[in-house]
Amino acid sequence: MAKAVLGIDLGGSRIKAALVTPGKEVLGTASEQTPAAEGPSAVMDAMDRCARRLVKESGLTMDAIEAAGIGAPGPMNWQTGIVYSPPNLKGWKDVPLGAGIAERLKVPCFVDNDANAACYGEFWLGAGRGSSNLCLLTLGTGIGGGMVIEGELVRGPDGTAGEVGHMKVARGGRLCGCGARGCLEAYASAPATVRTAVEALEKGGESVLSKMCGGDREAITAEMIGTAAREGDPLALDVLGETGEWLGLGIASLVNLLNPEKVILAGGMAEAGDLLFETIRKSVLLNAFEVPAARAEIIPSALGPDSGAVGAAGCALLRLVR
Amino acid sequence: MAKAVLGIDLGGSRIKAALVTPGKEVLGTASEQTPAAEGPSAVMDAMDRCARRLVKESGLTMDAIEAAGIGAPGPMNWQTGIVYSPPNLKGWKDVPLGAGIAERLKVPCFVDNDANAACYGEFWLGAGRGSSNLCLLTLGTGIGGGMVIEGELVRGPDGTAGEVGHMKVARGGRLCGCGARGCLEAYASAPATVRTAVEALEKGGESVLSKMCGGDREAITAEMIGTAAREGDPLALDVLGETGEWLGLGIASLVNLLNPEKVILAGGMAEAGDLLFETIRKSVLLNAFEVPAARAEIIPSALGPDSGAVGAAGCALLRLVR
């Protein structure tokens, strides 16, 4: 058995790596900037460098590494390891990421969707540990996520499963980045929450947000809304409440569909903490069936920004032995 | 190995039975009325009678029967075989259905949720044969259904998974029978479709439906709407279109979440056929991601009213060997 497996999470702005043993011990993590402007080859070199640095810092040599798992942004093919044209990696087109990293690191390499890898990470070593059925929602610029059912990551025949942010919560509703209308992401992502705040201000609402953004509503961020809400600003509290209601609606659908033991919320928006979680929990109890609503714990991520790298390592370990 | 396994679907108005071999041959089916008014014991006697008649008609004796599977209405516990208090079986409270049938038939007996059993039936021997990932929606008085992922029925830790009719498609929308608002069932079940038609007539819409119902809008049925639509009645076509749009929205969520190979529509409403299916297919292509939308075939049930009984037999066969 391998001494350790590498997990590498490729984000648009940062590369994160984790070194994990088959015994579920995280030996260390490392991170560096993604040289996204320099193209795929430079990015793969940076991933290679980051991974090798982590192995060295952990007191191991590459001989001890059995495989590497990569969490990469979609659209991509998890079976061939080819990344098609991710919106946050400009200029990438059909890049053989799995083969490129395998060649550099000289170990078998397995690629998975980044959100699915993060979901598996929380299941394997994070907030989902000990449960067999869970959903992850990553609340950021978009809403990504994934699902584990009876201990298995749900990928679907094309590997596109897990798009929790693109459940429809309104017919003919807000236009989403995906091109459709009424997706959960269009109401409850960070930019959607900002939009809700801007709309409230445009309707004449008063808030410390006007001061915080220096009069420039375009400069309002989800973090500002979180800060204002924690300070007790009524408009910011209403805005977070709105986002929580929409999330509650989407999560109620997941709870009715899948009867998960845990629904884990990750990403920047989840840091709004109890203000958001309490609204979501109330909404789920109101909107989902009693038994699955009572079952589903709605909790924050335990691995935070490392869930993708840790999960990619976990997925690789599993794919190695299958 | 058993010569055959019985499947019994317990409905509020009819009991259906199917006899299936482990080699996937359906030896026969039988059906009789559910004596619902006479209480649980009489209903179990009728199930026993129906099953034994089917075995006899198929030229077998009970010695050849290894097990029985039951599809029963929820809420219920699939592991203990206890049925709690199904809305369409008045007076039932915590009935040990599994034990009651096992005692009568003298074979091991396994109980599953009726909609989940129907889903498994379509997967095992119906329209889903040959695929590993599918969703079933039964369009009737309510919208039930289920999901098979990687060849496994999704039950969830409490056995409540698969409530496709209670995905939320509107915030603060129509009140649903489940007590929540905005469920798919509240927009696209048979009674919901009737409600859409009645609302259109109340707004002054003209339709042959006014004549078909003899001036009594309360008498309008989903079948009437289907008939009027097939005759080209514009209002009825609009109403079916509305139902199709809502179903398309819900199915787009399933397609984005689960990447199913097939989405199977069963139940009375599905008999509206192409008029409904074409609207749904268009809506899914518009609302879901391209790759999973292209993958998901949206097709009618192959087993029709027998899917529950056949699926209950399939579930029993699997549970017998696990």
PDB file of C-alpha atoms in Angstrom, chain A residues 133 147 149-150 153-164 166-172 178-181 183 241-242 245-246 248-250 252-261 286-289 291-292 295, chain B residues 133 147 149-150 153-164 166-172 178-181 183 241-242 245-246 248-250 252-261 286-289 291-292 295:
ATOM      1  CA  ASN A 133     -25.465  10.099   2.602  1.00  0.00           C
ATOM      2  CA  MET A 147     -23.639  14.324  -3.390  1.00  0.00           C
ATOM      3  CA  ILE A 149     -25.148   8.373  -1.622  1.00  0.00           C
ATOM      4  CA  GLU A 150     -24.534   5.182   0.343  1.00  0.00           C
ATOM      5  CA  LEU A 153     -19.823   9.933  -4.953  1.00  0.00           C
ATOM      6  CA  VAL A 154     -22.593  10.494  -7.512  1.00  0.00           C
ATOM      7  CA  ARG A 155     -20.973  11.343 -10.851  1.00  0.00           C
ATOM      8  CA  GLY A 156     -23.524  10.193 -13.408  1.00  0.00           C
ATOM      9  CA  PRO A 157     -22.689   8.630 -16.779  1.00  0.00           C
ATOM     10  CA  ASP A 158     -21.213  11.907 -18.088  1.00  0.00           C
ATOM     11  CA  GLY A 159     -19.689  13.004 -14.806  1.00  0.00           C
ATOM     12  CA  THR A 160     -21.925  16.074 -14.723  1.00  0.00           C
ATOM     13  CA  ALA A 161     -23.984  15.152 -11.654  1.00  0.00           C
ATOM     14  CA  GLY A 162     -24.005  17.279  -8.530  1.00  0.00           C
ATOM     15  CA  GLU A 163     -25.009  20.655  -9.950  1.00  0.00           C
ATOM     16  CA  VAL A 164     -26.935  21.646  -6.833  1.00  0.00           C
ATOM     17  CA  HIS A 166     -28.725  24.713 -10.886  1.00  0.00           C
ATOM     18  CA  MET A 167     -31.862  23.315  -9.357  1.00  0.00           C
ATOM     19  CA  LYS A 168     -34.719  25.535 -10.464  1.00  0.00           C
ATOM     20  CA  VAL A 169     -36.394  27.442  -7.647  1.00  0.00           C
ATOM     21  CA  ALA A 170     -38.378  29.898  -9.774  1.00  0.00           C
ATOM     22  CA  ARG A 171     -40.015  29.667 -13.187  1.00  0.00           C
ATOM     23  CA  GLY A 172     -38.924  32.494 -15.486  1.00  0.00           C
ATOM     24  CA  CYS A 178     -25.585  29.018 -16.986  1.00  0.00           C
ATOM     25  CA  GLY A 179     -27.997  30.625 -19.439  1.00  0.00           C
ATOM     26  CA  ALA A 180     -31.170  29.319 -17.809  1.00  0.00           C
ATOM     27  CA  ARG A 181     -33.551  31.201 -15.517  1.00  0.00           C
ATOM     28  CA  CYS A 183     -31.511  28.588 -10.749  1.00  0.00           C
ATOM     29  CA  GLY A 241     -32.490  36.315   5.245  1.00  0.00           C
ATOM     30  CA  GLU A 242     -33.548  36.312   1.589  1.00  0.00           C
ATOM     31  CA  GLU A 245     -34.775  31.452   2.368  1.00  0.00           C
ATOM     32  CA  TRP A 246     -33.736  30.594  -1.187  1.00  0.00           C
ATOM     33  CA  GLY A 248     -33.608  26.654   2.406  1.00  0.00           C
ATOM     34  CA  LEU A 249     -35.922  26.061  -0.529  1.00  0.00           C
ATOM     35  CA  GLY A 250     -33.216  24.353  -2.579  1.00  0.00           C
ATOM     36  CA  ALA A 252     -35.568  21.260   1.168  1.00  0.00           C
ATOM     37  CA  SER A 253     -35.714  19.798  -2.347  1.00  0.00           C
ATOM     38  CA  LEU A 254     -32.477  17.902  -1.738  1.00  0.00           C
ATOM     39  CA  VAL A 255     -33.771  16.664   1.621  1.00  0.00           C
ATOM     40  CA  ASN A 256     -37.034  15.421   0.053  1.00  0.00           C
ATOM     41  CA  LEU A 257     -35.199  13.833  -2.865  1.00  0.00           C
ATOM     42  CA  LEU A 258     -32.232  12.236  -1.142  1.00  0.00           C
ATOM     43  CA  ASN A 259     -32.911  11.986   2.602  1.00  0.00           C
ATOM     44  CA  PRO A 260     -29.300  12.988   3.399  1.00  0.00           C
ATOM     45  CA  GLU A 261     -27.853  12.681   6.886  1.00  0.00           C
ATOM     46  CA  LEU A 286     -40.986  24.315   7.049  1.00  0.00           C
ATOM     47  CA  ASN A 287     -40.563  23.106   3.468  1.00  0.00           C
ATOM     48  CA  ALA A 288     -39.385  19.489   3.655  1.00  0.00           C
ATOM     49  CA  PHE A 289     -41.085  16.370   5.014  1.00  0.00           C
ATOM     50  CA  VAL A 291     -38.728  12.729   8.938  1.00  0.00           C
ATOM     51  CA  PRO A 292     -35.984  13.648   6.426  1.00  0.00           C
ATOM     52  CA  ARG A 295     -32.593  13.734   9.905  1.00  0.00           C
TER      53      ARG A 295
ATOM     54  CA  ASN B 133     -29.159   5.809 -13.683  1.00  0.00           C
ATOM     55  CA  MET B 147     -34.382   7.204  -8.397  1.00  0.00           C
ATOM     56  CA  ILE B 149     -28.267   5.536  -9.197  1.00  0.00           C
ATOM     57  CA  GLU B 150     -25.554   3.196 -10.450  1.00  0.00           C
ATOM     58  CA  LEU B 153     -32.518   2.189  -5.640  1.00  0.00           C
ATOM     59  CA  VAL B 154     -31.985   5.330  -3.551  1.00  0.00           C
ATOM     60  CA  ARG B 155     -33.881   4.913  -0.276  1.00  0.00           C
ATOM     61  CA  GLY B 156     -31.966   7.103   2.159  1.00  0.00           C
ATOM     62  CA  PRO B 157     -31.326   6.297   5.829  1.00  0.00           C
ATOM     63  CA  ASP B 158     -35.041   6.707   6.679  1.00  0.00           C
ATOM     64  CA  GLY B 159     -36.361   5.258   3.436  1.00  0.00           C
ATOM     65  CA  THR B 160     -37.979   8.581   2.532  1.00  0.00           C
ATOM     66  CA  ALA B 161     -35.855   9.405  -0.524  1.00  0.00           C
ATOM     67  CA  GLY B 162     -37.351   9.814  -3.971  1.00  0.00           C
ATOM     68  CA  GLU B 163     -39.992  12.460  -3.310  1.00  0.00           C
ATOM     69  CA  VAL B 164     -39.596  14.018  -6.757  1.00  0.00           C
ATOM     70  CA  HIS B 166     -41.881  17.715  -3.572  1.00  0.00           C
ATOM     71  CA  MET B 167     -39.001  19.538  -5.150  1.00  0.00           C
ATOM     72  CA  LYS B 168     -39.724  23.245  -4.807  1.00  0.00           C
ATOM     73  CA  VAL B 169     -40.270  25.034  -8.090  1.00  0.00           C
ATOM     74  CA  ALA B 170     -41.716  28.271  -6.696  1.00  0.00           C
ATOM     75  CA  ARG B 171     -41.124  30.241  -3.511  1.00  0.00           C
ATOM     76  CA  GLY B 172     -44.354  30.978  -1.678  1.00  0.00           C
ATOM     77  CA  CYS B 178     -47.800  18.027   1.939  1.00  0.00           C
ATOM     78  CA  GLY B 179     -48.345  21.318   3.757  1.00  0.00           C
ATOM     79  CA  ALA B 180     -45.512  23.206   2.052  1.00  0.00           C
ATOM     80  CA  ARG B 181     -45.785  25.705  -0.796  1.00  0.00           C
ATOM     81  CA  CYS B 183     -43.936  21.867  -4.745  1.00  0.00           C
ATOM     82  CA  GLY B 241     -48.421  23.203 -21.886  1.00  0.00           C
ATOM     83  CA  GLU B 242     -48.336  24.824 -18.438  1.00  0.00           C
ATOM     84  CA  GLU B 245     -43.424  23.560 -18.434  1.00  0.00           C
ATOM     85  CA  TRP B 246     -43.563  22.934 -14.697  1.00  0.00           C
ATOM     86  CA  GLY B 248     -39.777  20.380 -17.443  1.00  0.00           C
ATOM     87  CA  LEU B 249     -38.500  22.691 -14.736  1.00  0.00           C
ATOM     88  CA  GLY B 250     -38.528  19.945 -12.118  1.00  0.00           C
ATOM     89  CA  ALA B 252     -34.287  19.907 -15.464  1.00  0.00           C
ATOM     90  CA  SER B 253     -33.332  20.031 -11.778  1.00  0.00           C
ATOM     91  CA  LEU B 254     -33.146  16.231 -11.667  1.00  0.00           C
ATOM     92  CA  VAL B 255     -31.073  16.195 -14.854  1.00  0.00           C
ATOM     93  CA  ASN B 256     -28.623  18.768 -13.460  1.00  0.00           C
ATOM     94  CA  LEU B 257     -28.425  16.993 -10.115  1.00  0.00           C
ATOM     95  CA  LEU B 258     -28.249  13.356 -11.165  1.00  0.00           C
ATOM     96  CA  ASN B 259     -27.289  13.146 -14.850  1.00  0.00           C
ATOM     97  CA  PRO B 260     -29.783  10.294 -15.417  1.00  0.00           C
ATOM     98  CA  GLU B 261     -29.819   8.250 -18.601  1.00  0.00           C
ATOM     99  CA  LEU B 286     -33.739  24.932 -22.365  1.00  0.00           C
ATOM    100  CA  ASN B 287     -33.274  24.681 -18.611  1.00  0.00           C
ATOM    101  CA  ALA B 288     -30.655  21.997 -17.990  1.00  0.00           C
ATOM    102  CA  PHE B 289     -26.983  21.811 -18.941  1.00  0.00           C
ATOM    103  CA  VAL B 291     -24.482  17.403 -21.831  1.00  0.00           C
ATOM    104  CA  PRO B 292     -26.847  15.883 -19.251  1.00  0.00           C
ATOM    105  CA  ARG B 295     -28.154  12.313 -22.280  1.00  0.00           C
TER     106      ARG B 295
END
